[in-house]
Short mmCIF file of C-alpha atoms in Angstrom, two decimals:
data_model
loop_
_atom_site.label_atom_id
_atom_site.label_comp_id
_atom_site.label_asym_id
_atom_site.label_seq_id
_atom_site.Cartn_x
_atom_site.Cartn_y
_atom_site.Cartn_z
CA UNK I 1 87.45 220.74 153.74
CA UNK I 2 86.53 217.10 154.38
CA UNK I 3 89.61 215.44 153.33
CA UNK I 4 93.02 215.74 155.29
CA UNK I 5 95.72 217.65 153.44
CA UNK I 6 99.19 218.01 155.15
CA UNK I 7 102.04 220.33 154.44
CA UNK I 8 105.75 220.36 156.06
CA UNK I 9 106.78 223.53 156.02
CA UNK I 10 110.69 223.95 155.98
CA UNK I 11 112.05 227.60 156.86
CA UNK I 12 114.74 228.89 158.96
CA UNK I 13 112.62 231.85 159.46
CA UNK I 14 110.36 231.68 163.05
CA UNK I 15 108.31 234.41 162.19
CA UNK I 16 107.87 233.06 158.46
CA UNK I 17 106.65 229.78 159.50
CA UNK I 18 104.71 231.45 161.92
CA UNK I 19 102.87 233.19 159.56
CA UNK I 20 102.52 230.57 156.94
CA UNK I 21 100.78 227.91 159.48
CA UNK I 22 98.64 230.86 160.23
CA UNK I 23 97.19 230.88 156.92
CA UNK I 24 97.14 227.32 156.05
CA UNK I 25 95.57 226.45 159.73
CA UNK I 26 92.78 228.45 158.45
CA UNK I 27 92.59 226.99 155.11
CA UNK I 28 92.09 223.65 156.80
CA UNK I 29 95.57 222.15 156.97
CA UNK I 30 97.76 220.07 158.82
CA UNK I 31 101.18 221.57 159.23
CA UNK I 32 103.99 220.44 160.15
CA UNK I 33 107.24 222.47 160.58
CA UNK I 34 111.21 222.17 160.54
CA UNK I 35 113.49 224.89 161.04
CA UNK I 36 116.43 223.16 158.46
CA UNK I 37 116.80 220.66 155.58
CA UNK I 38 118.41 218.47 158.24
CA UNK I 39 115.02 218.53 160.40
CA UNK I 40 113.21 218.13 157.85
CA UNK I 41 114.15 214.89 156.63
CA UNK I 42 114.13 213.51 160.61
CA UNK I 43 110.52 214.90 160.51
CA UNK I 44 110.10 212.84 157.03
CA UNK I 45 111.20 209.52 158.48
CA UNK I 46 108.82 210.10 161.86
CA UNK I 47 105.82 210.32 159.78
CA UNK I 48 106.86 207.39 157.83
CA UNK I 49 106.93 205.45 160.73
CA UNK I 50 103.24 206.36 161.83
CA UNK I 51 102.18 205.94 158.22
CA UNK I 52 101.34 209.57 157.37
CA UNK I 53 103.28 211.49 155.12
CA UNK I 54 102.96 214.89 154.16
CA UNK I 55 100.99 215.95 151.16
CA UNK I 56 103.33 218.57 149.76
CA UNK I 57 106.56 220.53 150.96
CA UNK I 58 107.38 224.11 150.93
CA UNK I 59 111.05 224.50 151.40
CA UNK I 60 113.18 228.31 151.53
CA UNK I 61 115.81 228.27 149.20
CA UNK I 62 118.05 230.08 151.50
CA UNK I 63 118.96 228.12 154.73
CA UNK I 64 122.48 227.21 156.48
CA UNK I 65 123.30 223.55 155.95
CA UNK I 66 121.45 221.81 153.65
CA UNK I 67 119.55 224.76 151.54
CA UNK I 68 116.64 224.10 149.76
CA UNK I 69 118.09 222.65 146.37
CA UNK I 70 120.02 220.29 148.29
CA UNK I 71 117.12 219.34 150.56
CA UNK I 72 114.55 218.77 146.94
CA UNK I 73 116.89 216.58 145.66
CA UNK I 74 116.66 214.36 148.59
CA UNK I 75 112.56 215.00 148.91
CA UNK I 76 112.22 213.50 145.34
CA UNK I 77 114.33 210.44 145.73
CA UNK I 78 112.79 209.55 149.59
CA UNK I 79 108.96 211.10 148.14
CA UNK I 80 109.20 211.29 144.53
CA UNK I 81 105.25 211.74 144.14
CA UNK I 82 105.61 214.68 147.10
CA UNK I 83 105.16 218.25 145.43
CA UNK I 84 107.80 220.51 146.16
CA UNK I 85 107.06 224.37 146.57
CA UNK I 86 109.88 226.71 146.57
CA UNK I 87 110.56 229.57 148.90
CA UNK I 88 112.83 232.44 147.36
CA UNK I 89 113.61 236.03 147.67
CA UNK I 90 112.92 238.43 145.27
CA UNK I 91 116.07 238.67 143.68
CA UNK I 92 116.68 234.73 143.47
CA UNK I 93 113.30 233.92 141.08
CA UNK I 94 115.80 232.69 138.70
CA UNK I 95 117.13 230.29 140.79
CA UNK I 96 113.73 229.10 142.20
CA UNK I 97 112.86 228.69 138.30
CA UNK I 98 116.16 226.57 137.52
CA UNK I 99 114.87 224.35 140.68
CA UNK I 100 111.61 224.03 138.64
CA UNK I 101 112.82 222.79 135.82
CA UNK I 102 114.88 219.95 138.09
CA UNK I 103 111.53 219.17 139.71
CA UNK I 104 109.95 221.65 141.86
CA UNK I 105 106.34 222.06 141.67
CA UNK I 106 106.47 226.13 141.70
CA UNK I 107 107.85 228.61 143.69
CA UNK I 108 106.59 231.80 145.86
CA UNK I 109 108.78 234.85 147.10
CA UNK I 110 109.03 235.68 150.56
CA UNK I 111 106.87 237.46 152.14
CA UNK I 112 104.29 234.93 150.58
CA UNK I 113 100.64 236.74 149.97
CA UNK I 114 97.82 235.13 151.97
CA UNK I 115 95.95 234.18 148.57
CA UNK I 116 98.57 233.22 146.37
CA UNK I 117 100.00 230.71 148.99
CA UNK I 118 96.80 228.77 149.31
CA UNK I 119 95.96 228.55 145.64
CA UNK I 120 99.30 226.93 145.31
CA UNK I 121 99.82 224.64 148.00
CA UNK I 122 95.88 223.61 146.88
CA UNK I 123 97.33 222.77 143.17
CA UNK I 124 100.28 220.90 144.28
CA UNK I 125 98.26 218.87 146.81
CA UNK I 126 95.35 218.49 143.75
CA UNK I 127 98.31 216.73 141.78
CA UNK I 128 99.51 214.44 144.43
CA UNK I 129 96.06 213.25 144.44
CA UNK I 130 96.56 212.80 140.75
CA UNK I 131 100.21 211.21 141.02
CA UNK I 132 98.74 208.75 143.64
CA UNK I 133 95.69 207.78 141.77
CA UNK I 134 97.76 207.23 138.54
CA UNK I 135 100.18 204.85 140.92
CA UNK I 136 97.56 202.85 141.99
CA UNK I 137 95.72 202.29 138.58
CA UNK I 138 98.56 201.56 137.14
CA UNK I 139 99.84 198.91 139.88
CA UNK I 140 96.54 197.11 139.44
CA UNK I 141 96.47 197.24 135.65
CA UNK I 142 100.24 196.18 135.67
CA UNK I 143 99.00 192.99 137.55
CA UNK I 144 96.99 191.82 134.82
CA UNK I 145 97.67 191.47 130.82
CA UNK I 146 96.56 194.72 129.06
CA UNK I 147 94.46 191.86 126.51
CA UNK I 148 93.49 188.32 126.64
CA UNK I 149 93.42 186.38 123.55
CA UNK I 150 95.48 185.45 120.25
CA UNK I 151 92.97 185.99 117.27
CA UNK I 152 94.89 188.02 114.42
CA UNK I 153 93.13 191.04 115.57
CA UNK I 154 94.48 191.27 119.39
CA UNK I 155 98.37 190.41 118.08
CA UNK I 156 97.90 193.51 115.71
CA UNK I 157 97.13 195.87 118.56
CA UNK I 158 99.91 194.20 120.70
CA UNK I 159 102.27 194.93 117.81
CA UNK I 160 100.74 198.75 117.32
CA UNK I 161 101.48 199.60 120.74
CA UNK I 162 105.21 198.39 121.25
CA UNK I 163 105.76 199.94 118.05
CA UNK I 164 104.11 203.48 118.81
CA UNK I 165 104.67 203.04 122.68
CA UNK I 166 108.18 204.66 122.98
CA UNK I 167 107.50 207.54 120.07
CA UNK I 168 106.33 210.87 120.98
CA UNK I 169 103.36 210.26 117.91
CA UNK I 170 99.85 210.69 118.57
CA UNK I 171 97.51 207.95 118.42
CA UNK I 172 94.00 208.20 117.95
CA UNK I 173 92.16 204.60 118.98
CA UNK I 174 89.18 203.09 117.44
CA UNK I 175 86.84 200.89 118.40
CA UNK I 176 82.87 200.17 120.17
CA UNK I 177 82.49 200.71 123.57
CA UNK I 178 83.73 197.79 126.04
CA UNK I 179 86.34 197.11 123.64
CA UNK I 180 88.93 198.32 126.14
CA UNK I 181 90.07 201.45 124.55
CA UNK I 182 91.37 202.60 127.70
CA UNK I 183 93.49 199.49 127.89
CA UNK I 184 95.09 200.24 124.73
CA UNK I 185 95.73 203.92 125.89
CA UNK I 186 97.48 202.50 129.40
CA UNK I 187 99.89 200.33 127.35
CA UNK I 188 101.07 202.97 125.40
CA UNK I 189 101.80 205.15 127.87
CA UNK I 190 103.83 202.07 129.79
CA UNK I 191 105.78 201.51 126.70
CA UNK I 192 106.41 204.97 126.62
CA UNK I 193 109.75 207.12 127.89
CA UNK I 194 107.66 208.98 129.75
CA UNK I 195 106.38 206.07 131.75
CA UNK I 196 107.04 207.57 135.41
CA UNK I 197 105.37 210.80 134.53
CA UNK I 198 101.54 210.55 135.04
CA UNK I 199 98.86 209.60 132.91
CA UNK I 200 95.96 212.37 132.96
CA UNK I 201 92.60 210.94 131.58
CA UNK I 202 89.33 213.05 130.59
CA UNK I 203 85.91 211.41 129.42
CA UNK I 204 85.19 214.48 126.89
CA UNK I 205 81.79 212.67 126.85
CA UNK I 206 80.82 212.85 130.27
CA UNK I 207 81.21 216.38 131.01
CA UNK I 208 78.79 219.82 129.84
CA UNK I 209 80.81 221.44 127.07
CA UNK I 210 82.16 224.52 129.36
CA UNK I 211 82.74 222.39 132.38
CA UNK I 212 85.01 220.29 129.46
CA UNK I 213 86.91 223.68 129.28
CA UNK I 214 88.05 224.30 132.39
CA UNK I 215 88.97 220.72 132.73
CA UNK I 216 91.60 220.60 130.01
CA UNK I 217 92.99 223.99 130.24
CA UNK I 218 92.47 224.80 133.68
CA UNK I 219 91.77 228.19 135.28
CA UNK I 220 92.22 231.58 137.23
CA UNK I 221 90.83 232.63 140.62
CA UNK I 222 87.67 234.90 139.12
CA UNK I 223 87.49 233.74 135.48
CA UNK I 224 84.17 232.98 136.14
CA UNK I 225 81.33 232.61 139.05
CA UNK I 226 82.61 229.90 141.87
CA UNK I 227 86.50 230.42 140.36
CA UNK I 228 87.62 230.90 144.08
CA UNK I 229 90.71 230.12 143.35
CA UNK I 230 93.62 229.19 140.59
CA UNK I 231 93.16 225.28 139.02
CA UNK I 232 95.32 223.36 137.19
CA UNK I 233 93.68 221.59 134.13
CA UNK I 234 94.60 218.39 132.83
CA UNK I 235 97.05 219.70 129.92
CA UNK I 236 98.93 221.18 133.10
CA UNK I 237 98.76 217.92 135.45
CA UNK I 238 99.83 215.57 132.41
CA UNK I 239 102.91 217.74 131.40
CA UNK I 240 105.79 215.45 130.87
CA UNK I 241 103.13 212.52 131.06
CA UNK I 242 100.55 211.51 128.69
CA UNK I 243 97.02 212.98 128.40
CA UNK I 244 94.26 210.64 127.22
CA UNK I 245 91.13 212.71 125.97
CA UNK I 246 88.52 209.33 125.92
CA UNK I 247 85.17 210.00 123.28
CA UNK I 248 86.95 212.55 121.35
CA UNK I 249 84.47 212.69 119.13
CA UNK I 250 82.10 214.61 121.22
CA UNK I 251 83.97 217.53 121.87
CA UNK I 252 82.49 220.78 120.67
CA UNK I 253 83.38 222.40 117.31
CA UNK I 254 84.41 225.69 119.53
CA UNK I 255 87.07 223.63 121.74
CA UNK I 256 88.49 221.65 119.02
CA UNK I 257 89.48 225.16 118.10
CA UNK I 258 91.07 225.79 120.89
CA UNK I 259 92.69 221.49 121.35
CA UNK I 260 94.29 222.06 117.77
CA UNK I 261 96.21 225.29 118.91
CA UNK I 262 97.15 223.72 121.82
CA UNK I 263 98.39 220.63 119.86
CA UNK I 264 100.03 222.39 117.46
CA UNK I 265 102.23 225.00 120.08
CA UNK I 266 102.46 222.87 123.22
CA UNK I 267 100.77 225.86 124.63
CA UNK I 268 97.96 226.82 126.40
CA UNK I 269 95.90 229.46 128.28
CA UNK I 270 94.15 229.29 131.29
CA UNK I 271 90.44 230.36 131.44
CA UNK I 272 90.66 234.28 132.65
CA UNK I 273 94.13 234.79 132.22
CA UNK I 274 96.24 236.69 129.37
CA UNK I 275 99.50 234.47 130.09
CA UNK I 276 100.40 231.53 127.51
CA UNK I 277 101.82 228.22 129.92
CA UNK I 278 104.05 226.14 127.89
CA UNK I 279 103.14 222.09 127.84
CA UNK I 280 104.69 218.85 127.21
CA UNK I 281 102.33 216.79 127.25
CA UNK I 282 101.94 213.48 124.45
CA UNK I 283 98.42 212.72 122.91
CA UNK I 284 96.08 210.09 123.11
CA UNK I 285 92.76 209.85 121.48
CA UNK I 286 89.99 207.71 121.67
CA UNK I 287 86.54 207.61 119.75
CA UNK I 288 83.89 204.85 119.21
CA UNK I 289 82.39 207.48 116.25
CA UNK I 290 83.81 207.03 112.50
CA UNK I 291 85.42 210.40 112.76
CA UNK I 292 86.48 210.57 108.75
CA UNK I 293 82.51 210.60 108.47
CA UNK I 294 82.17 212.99 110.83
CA UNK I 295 84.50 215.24 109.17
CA UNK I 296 82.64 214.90 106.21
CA UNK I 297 79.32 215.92 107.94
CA UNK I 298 80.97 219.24 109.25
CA UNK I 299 80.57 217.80 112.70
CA UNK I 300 85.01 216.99 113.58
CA UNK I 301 87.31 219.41 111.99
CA UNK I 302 89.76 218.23 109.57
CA UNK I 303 92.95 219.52 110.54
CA UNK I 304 92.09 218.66 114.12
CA UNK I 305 91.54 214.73 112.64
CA UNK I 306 95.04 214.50 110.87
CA UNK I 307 96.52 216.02 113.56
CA UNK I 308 95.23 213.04 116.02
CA UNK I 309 95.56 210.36 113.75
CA UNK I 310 98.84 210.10 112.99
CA UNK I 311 98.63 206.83 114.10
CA UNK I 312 95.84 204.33 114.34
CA UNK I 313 94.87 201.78 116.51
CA UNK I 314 91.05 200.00 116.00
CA UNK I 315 90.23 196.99 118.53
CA UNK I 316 88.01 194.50 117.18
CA UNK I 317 84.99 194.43 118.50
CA UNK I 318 84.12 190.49 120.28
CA UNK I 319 82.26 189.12 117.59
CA UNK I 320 84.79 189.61 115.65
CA UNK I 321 86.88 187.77 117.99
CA UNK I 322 84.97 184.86 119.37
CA UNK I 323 88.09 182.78 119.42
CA UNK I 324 89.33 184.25 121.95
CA UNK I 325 86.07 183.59 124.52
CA UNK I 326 87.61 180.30 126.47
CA UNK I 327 90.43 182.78 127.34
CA UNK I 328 88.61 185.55 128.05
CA UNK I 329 86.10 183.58 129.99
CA UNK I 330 89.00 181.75 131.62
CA UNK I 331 90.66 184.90 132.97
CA UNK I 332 87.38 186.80 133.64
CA UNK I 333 86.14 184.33 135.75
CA UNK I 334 89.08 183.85 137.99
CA UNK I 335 88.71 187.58 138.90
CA UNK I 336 85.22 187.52 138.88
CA UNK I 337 85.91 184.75 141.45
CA UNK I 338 88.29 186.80 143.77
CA UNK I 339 86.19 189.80 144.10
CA UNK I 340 83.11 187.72 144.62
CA UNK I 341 84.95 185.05 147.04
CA UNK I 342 83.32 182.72 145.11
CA UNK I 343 85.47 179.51 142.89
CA UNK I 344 83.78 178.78 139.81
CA UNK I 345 86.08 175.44 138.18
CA UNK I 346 84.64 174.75 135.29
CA UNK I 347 82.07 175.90 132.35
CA UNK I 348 79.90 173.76 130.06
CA UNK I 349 80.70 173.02 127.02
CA UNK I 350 76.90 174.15 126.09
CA UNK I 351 77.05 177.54 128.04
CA UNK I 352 80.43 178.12 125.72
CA UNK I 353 78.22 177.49 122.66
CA UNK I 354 75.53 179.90 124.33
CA UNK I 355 78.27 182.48 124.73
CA UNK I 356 79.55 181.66 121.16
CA UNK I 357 76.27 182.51 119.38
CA UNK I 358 75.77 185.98 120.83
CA UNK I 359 76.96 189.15 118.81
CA UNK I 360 77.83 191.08 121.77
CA UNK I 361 77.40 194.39 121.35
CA UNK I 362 78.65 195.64 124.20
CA UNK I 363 81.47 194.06 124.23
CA UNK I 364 83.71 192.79 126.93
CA UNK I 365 81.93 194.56 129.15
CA UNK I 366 78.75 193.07 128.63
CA UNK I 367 80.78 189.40 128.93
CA UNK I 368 82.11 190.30 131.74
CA UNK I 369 78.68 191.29 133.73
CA UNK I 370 77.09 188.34 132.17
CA UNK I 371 79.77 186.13 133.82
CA UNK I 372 79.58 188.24 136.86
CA UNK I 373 75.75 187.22 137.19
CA UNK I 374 75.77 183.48 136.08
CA UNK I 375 78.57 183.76 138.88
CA UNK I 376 76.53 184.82 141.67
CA UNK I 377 73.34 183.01 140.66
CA UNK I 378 75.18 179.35 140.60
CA UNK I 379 74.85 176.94 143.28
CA UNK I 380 77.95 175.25 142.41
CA UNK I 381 81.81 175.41 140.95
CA UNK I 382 79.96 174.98 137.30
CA UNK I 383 78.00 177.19 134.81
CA UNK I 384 75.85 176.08 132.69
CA UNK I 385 73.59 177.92 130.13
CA UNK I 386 70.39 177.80 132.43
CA UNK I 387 72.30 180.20 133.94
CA UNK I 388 72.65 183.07 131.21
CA UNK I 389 69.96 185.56 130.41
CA UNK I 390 67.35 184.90 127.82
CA UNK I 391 68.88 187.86 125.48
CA UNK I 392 72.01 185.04 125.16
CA UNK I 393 70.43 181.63 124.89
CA UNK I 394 67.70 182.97 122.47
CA UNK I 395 64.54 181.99 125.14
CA UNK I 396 61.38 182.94 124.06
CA UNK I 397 60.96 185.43 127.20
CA UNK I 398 63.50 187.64 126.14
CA UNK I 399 65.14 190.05 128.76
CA UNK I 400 63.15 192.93 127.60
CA UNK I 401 60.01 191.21 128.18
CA UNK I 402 60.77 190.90 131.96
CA UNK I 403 62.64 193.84 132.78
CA UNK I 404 60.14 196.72 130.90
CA UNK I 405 56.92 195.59 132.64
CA UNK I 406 57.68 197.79 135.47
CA UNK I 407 54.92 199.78 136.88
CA UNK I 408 52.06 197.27 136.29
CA UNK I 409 52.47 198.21 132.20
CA UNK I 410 52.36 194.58 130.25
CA UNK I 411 55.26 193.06 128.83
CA UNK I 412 55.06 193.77 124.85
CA UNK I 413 54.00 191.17 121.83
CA UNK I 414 56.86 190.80 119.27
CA UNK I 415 55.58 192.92 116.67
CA UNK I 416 56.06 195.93 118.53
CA UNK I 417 58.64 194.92 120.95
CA UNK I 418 61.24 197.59 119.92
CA UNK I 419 58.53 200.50 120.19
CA UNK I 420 57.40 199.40 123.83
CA UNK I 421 61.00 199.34 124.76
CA UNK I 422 61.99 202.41 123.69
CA UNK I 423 59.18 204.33 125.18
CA UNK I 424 60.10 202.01 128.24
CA UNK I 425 63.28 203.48 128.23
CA UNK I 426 61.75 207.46 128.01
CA UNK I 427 59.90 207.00 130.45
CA UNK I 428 62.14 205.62 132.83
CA UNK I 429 64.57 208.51 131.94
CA UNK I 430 61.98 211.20 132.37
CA UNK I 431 61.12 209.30 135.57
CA UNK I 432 64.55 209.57 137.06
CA UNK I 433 65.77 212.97 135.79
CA UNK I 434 67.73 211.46 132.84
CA UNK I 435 70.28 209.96 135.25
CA UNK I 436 71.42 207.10 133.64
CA UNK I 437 72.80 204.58 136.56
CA UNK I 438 69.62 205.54 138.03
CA UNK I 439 67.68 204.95 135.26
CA UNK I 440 69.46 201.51 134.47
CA UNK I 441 68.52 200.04 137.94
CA UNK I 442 65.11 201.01 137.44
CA UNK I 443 64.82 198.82 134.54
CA UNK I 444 67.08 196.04 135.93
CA UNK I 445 69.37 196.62 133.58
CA UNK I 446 73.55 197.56 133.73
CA UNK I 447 74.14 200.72 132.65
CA UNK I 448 75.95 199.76 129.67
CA UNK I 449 73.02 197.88 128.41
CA UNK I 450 71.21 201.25 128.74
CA UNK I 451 73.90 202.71 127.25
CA UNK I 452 73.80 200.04 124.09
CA UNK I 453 70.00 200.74 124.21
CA UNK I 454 69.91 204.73 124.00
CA UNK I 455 72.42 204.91 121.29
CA UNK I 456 70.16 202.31 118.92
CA UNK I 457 66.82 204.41 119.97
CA UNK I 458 68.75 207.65 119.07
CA UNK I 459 68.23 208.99 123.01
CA UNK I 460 71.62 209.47 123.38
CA UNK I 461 70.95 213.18 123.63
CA UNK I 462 68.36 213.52 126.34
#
C-alpha cells in the first residue's frame, strides 16, 4: 500500500508476536512490538518524541503487570483517537466484549487467523483515518463562526441548532446549494452530547447507487467482485457520533428501503453477511429538493420523510439575505486574503451596490469565488466594480458570451443566448467524458456555476 500504517503490537507471547509481525510485514505494515503494558507505554512516549505514533494497538488481555484492560485505559487517555484491538483466549470473549463496550475497537482470539487479523487491524486503522480527519475539520471550522450575518433568517437557524443541538432528534436541513448546509449539520453535532464522537459525512449525490450501498452499510470479504476484504460503512464508523447523509434526496427508492429499517432499529446488515450489527448513530439530513413534493410524485417515500424531518432547519438562500453582504464580504475577504497572501482594506461603496443587485444563485459560494477573483485580479488594497464579472454588474458582454466561444464557435446574439449555451454546455460534457471539474475549466467556468447551469438546462442527469 502507498500510505504508511503502523501497529504496536503488545503480547507477552514471543512466538505470538512473532507470528503476528509476520503477517502484518506482509500486509505492508510497520510494527512495532512490546512484550508488557509497561513497555508499551515507554514505546508510546519514544514515538511521541520522533513525532510518529502508531496507527492502532493490539494488546493480549492476559499479561503479568499491567494486563490489557489496565493498559486500554491508559491508551485512550495518552491516544484517545488510537484504535484498540483486543487479544483474548477462547474462553475470555466475554471479557474482551465488556472491554468493547469501555472502548476497544474489537477483539480477536489467540491463535489469530492470518485473514481475519488483517481485515481488522485494516478497519481500525480505516477509522483512525476517519477520527483524524473529523479532528482536523472540526479544529478549522471551530476557528471560524459556523454563519456570518444578523438578518432574521440567520438568528432563526442559530436558535434551531442550540435548541436541537443537544437532543438525540433528527433533523433534516433545507436549503439551495452554497447555502452552507453542511455548516448547519457541523453545529449541531458540536452542540451535541455526542460531540467527541466523530462526525461521518456521505454526499448520497456523488456516488453510483450500489457504490452508495456499500458506503453506508459497509461490507464482507466476498459479498461481491473486488470485496477482498471486510469494510466498515459509515453507519458503523459514526456509531456513537453523528452521521450526516448530504443530498438526501437522491437516494434510490430501493435504499431508502433499506435507510428506514435501519432508522427505525438502530440496526444494520452488512452487504454479504446474515448477521444484524447494532448502531447508535444520530441523523442528519440534508436536501436542496422540496422533498414533500417529491413524496407526492412517488419519487421519496413517505414514512422515510417523517421519519427525517422531525425537525427542520431551511437556510435562506443570499438574496434573501442581502443584509448581511458587508459582513459576509468583510469576513470572506480577510480569509480570502490569508490564503492568497494578499491584503485587500477596503471595498467601494459602488462594487457593494454591484454585489447588492445580483440574485445569487449559487449562493455563498458563488460570493465567495467572485471575491476570490476580484481578489487576485486587483492591483491594489481596493475593489472596485471594474473588477467583478459582467454576469454581476449587468455589462452588455455577459460572461456567457466570452466563456462559450471556445473552439472558434461565435459568441451567441441575445435571442438565442440560452440555446447556444446549453448546447455549449453538451458539448463540452460530451467532450470531456461528462466530468464535471473538467468540463467547468473547459468553459472557464467554477464548477458550481456548471453546476447552477446543468440543473436550469435539465442536464443534471448526463
Amino acid at each position: 500500500m502507498n500510505e504508511e500504517r503502523i501497529a504496536l503490537i503488545v503480547d507477552d507471547e514471543p512466538g505470538h508476536r512473532m507470528m503476528v509481525r509476520a503477517v502484518l510485514e506482509d500486509d505492508g505494515w510497520i510494527v512495532l512490538e512490546a512484550e508488557s503494558g509497561e513497555r508499551a507505554l515507554t514505546v508510546l512516549a519514544e514515538e511521541a518524541e520522533s513525532d510518529t505514533y502508531p496507527d492502532v494497538a493490539m494488546v493480549d488481555m492476559k499479561m503479568p503487570g499491567m494486563d490489557g484492560m489496565q493498559l486500554l485505559k491508559e491508551l485512550q487517555i495518552r491516544r484517545p483517537s488510537m484504535p484498540v484491538v483486543l487479544l483474548t483466549a477462547f474462553g475470555s470473549v466475554g471479557s474482551a466484549v465488556d472491554a468493547m463496550k469501555r472502548g476497544a475497537f474489537d477483539y480477536l482470539t489467540k491463535p489469530a487467523d492470518n485473514d481475519e487479523l488483517t481485515a481488522v487491524l485494516g478497519k481500525a486503522f480505516e477509522y483512525h483515518k476517519l477520527l483524524d480527519e473529523n479532528a482536523r475539520l472540526r479544529a478549522e471550522v471551530g476557528s471560524e463562526p459556523d454563519f456570518i450575518g444578523g438578518s432574521p433568517g440567520i438568528e432563526r437557524v442559530r436558535d434551531l441548532i442550540g435548541q436541537a443541538g443537544p437532543t438525540e432528534a433528527t433533523v433534516l436541513i433545507l436549503g439551495q446549494s452554497g447555502t452552507g448546509k453542511e455548516l448547519v449539520a457541523e453545529g449541531l453535532h458540536r452542540a451535541s452530547l455526542r460531540a467527541d464522537k466523530p462526525l461521518i459525512k456521505v454526499n448520497c449525490a456523488a456516488l453510483p447507487d450500489d457504490l452508495l450501498e456499500s458506503e453506508l452499510f459497509g461490507y464482507e470479504k466476498g459479498a461481491f467482485t473486488g470485496a477482498v476484504k471486510d469494510k466498515p460503512g459509515r453507519f458503523q464508523l459514526a456509531d456513537g457520533g453523528t452521521l450526516f447523509l448530504d443530498e438526501i434526496g437522491e437516494m434510490p427508492g430501493a435504499l431508502q428501503a433499506k435507510l428506514l429499517r435501519a432508522l427505525q432499529e438502530k440496526t444494520i446488515e452488512p452487504l454479504g453477511s446474515v448477521r444484524t450489527i447494532q448502531v447508535d448513530a444520530r441523523i442528519i439530513a440534508a436536501t436542496n429538493r422540496n422533498l414533500k413534493r417529491e413524496v407526492e410524485a412517488g419519487r421519496f417515500r413517505e414514512d422515510l420523510y417523517y421519519r427525517l424531518a422531525v425537525l427542520e432547519i431551511r437556510i435562506p438562500p443570499l438574496c434573501e439575505r442581502k443584509e448581511d453582504l458587508p459582513l459576509l464580504v468583510s469576513f470572506l475577504l480577510r480569509r480570502l486574503g490569508n490564503k492568497n497572501n494578499k491584503i485587500i482594506r477596503t471595498v467601494t461603496p459602488a462594487f457593494l451596490d454591484a454585489l447588492s443587485g445580483y440574485d445569487w444563485p449559487g449562493n455563498v459560494r458563488e460570493l465567495e469565488n467572485v471575491l476570490e477573483r476580484a481578489l487576485i485580479l486587483s492591483r491594489s488594497d481596493a475593489l472596485g466594480p471594474d473588477l467583478l464579472p459582467p454576469q454581476i454588474t449587468g455589462a452588455r458582454e455577459n460572461v456567457v458570451d466570452m466563456e462559450f466561444t471556445h473552439g472558434g464557435r461565435p459568441a451567441p446574439t441575445p435571442a438565442n443566448l440560452e440555446e447556444a449555451e446549453k448546447q455549449a454546455i453538451i458539448q463540452a460534457l460530451e467532450e470531456n467524458g461528462n466530468h464535471r471539474e473538467r468540463t467547468a475549466e473547459a468553459l472557464g467556468i467554477s464548477r458550481r456555476t456548471l453546476q447552477y447551469k446543468l440543473k436550469k438546462y435539465g442536464l443534471t442527469r448526463r
